[in-house]
CSV table of C-alpha atoms in Angstrom, one decimal:
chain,number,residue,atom,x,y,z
N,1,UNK,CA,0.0,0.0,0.0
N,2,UNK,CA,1.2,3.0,-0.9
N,3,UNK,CA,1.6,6.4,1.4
N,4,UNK,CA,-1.8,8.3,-0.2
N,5,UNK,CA,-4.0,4.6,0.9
N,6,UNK,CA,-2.3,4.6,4.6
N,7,UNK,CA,-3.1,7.9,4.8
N,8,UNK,CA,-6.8,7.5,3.1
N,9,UNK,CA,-7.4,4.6,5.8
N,10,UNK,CA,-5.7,6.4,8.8
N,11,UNK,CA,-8.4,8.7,8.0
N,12,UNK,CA,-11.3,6.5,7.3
N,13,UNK,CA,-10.2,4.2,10.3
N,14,UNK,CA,-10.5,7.4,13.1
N,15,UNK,CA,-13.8,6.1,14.8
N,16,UNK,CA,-13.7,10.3,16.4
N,17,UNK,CA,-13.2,12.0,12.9
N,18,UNK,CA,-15.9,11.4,10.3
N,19,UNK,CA,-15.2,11.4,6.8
N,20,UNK,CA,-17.1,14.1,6.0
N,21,UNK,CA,-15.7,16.4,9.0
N,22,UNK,CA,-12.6,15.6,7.3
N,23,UNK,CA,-13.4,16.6,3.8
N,24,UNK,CA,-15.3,19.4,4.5
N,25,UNK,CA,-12.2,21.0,6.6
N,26,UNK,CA,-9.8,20.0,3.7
N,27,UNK,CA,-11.8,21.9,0.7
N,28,UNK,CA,-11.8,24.8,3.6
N,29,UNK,CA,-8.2,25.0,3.6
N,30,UNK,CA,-8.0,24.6,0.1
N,31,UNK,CA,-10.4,27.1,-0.4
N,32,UNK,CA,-8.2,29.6,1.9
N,33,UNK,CA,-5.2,28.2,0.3
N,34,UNK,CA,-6.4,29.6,-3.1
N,35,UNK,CA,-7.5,32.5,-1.3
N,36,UNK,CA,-3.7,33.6,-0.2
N,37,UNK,CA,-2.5,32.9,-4.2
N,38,UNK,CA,-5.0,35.0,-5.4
N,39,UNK,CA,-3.8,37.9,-3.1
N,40,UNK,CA,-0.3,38.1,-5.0
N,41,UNK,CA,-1.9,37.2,-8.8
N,42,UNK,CA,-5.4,38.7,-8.7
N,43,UNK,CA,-6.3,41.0,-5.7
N,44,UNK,CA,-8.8,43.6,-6.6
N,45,UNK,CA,-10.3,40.6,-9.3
N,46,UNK,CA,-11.0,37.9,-6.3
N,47,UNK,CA,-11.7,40.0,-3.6
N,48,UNK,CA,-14.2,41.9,-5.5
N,49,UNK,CA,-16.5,38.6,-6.1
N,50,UNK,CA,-15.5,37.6,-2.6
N,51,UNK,CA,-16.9,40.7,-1.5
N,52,UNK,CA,-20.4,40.6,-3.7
N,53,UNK,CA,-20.7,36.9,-2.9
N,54,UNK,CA,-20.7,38.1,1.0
N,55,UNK,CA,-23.5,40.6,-0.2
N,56,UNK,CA,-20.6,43.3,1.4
N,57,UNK,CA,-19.9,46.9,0.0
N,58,UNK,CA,-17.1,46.7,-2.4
N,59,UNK,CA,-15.4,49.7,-0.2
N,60,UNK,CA,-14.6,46.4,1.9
N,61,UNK,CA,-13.3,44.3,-0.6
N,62,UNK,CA,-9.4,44.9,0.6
N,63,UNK,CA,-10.3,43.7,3.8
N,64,UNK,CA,-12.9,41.0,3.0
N,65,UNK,CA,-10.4,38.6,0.8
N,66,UNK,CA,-7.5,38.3,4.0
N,67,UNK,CA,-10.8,38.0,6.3
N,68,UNK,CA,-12.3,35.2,4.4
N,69,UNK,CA,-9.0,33.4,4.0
N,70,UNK,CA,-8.2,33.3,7.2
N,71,UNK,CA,-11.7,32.3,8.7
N,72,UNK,CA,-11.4,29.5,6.2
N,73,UNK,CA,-8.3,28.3,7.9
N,74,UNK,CA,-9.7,28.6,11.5
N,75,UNK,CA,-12.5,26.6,10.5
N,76,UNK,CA,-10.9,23.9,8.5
N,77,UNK,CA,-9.0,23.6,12.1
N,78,UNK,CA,-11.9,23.6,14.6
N,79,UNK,CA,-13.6,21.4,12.5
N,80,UNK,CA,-10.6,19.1,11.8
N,81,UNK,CA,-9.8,18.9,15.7
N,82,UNK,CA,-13.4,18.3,16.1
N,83,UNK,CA,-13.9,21.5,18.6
N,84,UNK,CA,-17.1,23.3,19.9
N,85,UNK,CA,-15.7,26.0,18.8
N,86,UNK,CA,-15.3,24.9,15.5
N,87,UNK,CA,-18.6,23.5,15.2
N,88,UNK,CA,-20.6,26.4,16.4
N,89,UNK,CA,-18.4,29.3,14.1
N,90,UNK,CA,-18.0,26.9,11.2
N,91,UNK,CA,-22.6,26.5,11.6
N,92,UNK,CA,-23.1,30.3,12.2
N,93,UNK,CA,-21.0,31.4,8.9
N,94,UNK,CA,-22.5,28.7,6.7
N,95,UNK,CA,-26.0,30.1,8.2
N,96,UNK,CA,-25.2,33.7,7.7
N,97,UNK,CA,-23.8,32.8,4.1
N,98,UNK,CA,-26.8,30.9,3.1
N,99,UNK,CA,-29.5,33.7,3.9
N,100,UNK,CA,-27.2,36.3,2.5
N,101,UNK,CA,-27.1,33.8,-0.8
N,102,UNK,CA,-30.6,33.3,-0.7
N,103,UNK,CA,-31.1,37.3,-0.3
N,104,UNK,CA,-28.6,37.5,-3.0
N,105,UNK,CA,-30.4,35.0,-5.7
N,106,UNK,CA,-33.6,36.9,-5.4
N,107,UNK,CA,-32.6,40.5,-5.8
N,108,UNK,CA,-29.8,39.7,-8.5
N,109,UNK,CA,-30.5,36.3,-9.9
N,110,UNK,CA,-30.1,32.7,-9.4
N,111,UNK,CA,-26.3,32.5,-10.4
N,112,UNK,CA,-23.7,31.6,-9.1
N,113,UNK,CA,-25.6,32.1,-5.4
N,114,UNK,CA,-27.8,29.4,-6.0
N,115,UNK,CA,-24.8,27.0,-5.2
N,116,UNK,CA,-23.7,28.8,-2.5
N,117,UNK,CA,-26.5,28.2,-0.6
N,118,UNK,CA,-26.8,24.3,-1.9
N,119,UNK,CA,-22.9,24.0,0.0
N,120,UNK,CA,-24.3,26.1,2.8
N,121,UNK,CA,-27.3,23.9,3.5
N,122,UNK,CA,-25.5,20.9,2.8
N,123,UNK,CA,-23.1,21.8,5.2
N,124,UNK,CA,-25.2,22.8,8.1
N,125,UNK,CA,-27.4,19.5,7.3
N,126,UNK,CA,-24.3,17.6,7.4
N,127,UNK,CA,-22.8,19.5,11.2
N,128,UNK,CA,-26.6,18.9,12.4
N,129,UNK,CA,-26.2,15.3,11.6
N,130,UNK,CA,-22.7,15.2,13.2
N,131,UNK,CA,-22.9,17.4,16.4
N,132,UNK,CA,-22.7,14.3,18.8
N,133,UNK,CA,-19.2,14.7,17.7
N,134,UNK,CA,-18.2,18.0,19.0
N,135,UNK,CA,-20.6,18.1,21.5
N,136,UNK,CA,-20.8,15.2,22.9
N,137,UNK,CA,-17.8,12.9,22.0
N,138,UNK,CA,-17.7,10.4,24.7
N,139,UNK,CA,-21.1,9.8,23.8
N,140,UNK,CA,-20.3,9.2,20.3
N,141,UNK,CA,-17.1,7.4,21.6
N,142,UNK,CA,-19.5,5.2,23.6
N,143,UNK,CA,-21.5,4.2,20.1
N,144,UNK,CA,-18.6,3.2,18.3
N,145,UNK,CA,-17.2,1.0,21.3
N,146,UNK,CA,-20.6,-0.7,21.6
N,147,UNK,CA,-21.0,-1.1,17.4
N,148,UNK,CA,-17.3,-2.5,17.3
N,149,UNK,CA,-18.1,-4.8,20.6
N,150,UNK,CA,-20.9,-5.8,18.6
N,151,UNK,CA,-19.3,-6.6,15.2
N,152,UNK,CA,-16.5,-8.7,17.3
């Protein structure tokens, strides 16, 4: 097995970090990662759709691209570490972002806000369905002992 599947199955095998915690808190930090390039090849560009897709004045827009990055990267850790804290920011943005989106499609069109809000509701469904996680681990620790006690 090569070092990509150990560290797939490392992944996969982490009865306290679900899949999905972990992909949603890698296409954060991609997301933030992309962010940071853009600031040296396309500021004004990126930050201006940054800035309308926030449903911000573009007066902001210098300020709203280093924000954005960086909140991206505090979330992909909280929810990668599987923290409260993490949880609860990582649910209030996507909830903020989705209304704003939803605001957004109906004054100025479906596109591109409509998916927006699909990623921000799928997200939210997705930390709803999770919380036990962050909120209760040792009771979701407790589930997995009794499933793997159960499968021995």
């Amino acid at each position: 097995m090569s070092n990509p599947d150990l560290f797939i199955n490392k992944i996969r095998n982490n009865p306290h970090r679900p899949l999905g915690i972990v992909a949603i808190s890698i296409f954060y930090l991609f997301g933030a990662c992309v962010l940071f390039i853009s600031m040296f090849t396309n500021y004004a560009g990126v930050a201006q759709q940054i800035t309308l897709a926030h449903g911000l004045p573009l007066d902001l827009k210098f300020i709203v691209l280093p924000a954005v990055a960086i909140l991206a990267v505090v979330m992909s850790y909280g929810l990668y570490s599987l923290s409260r804290w993490g949880y609860y920011l990582t649910s209030i943005y996507q909830i903020c972002f989705g209304v704003v989106s939803l605001l957004l499609s109906v004054s100025f069109g479906i596109q591109p806000f409509l998916g927006n809000l699909m990623w921000s509701s799928v997200v939210v469904m997705y930390l709803v369905i999770k919380r036990r996680t962050f909120i209760h681990p040792e009771i979701e620790e407790q589930n997995l002992l009794h499933k793997q006690n159960r499968l021995a």
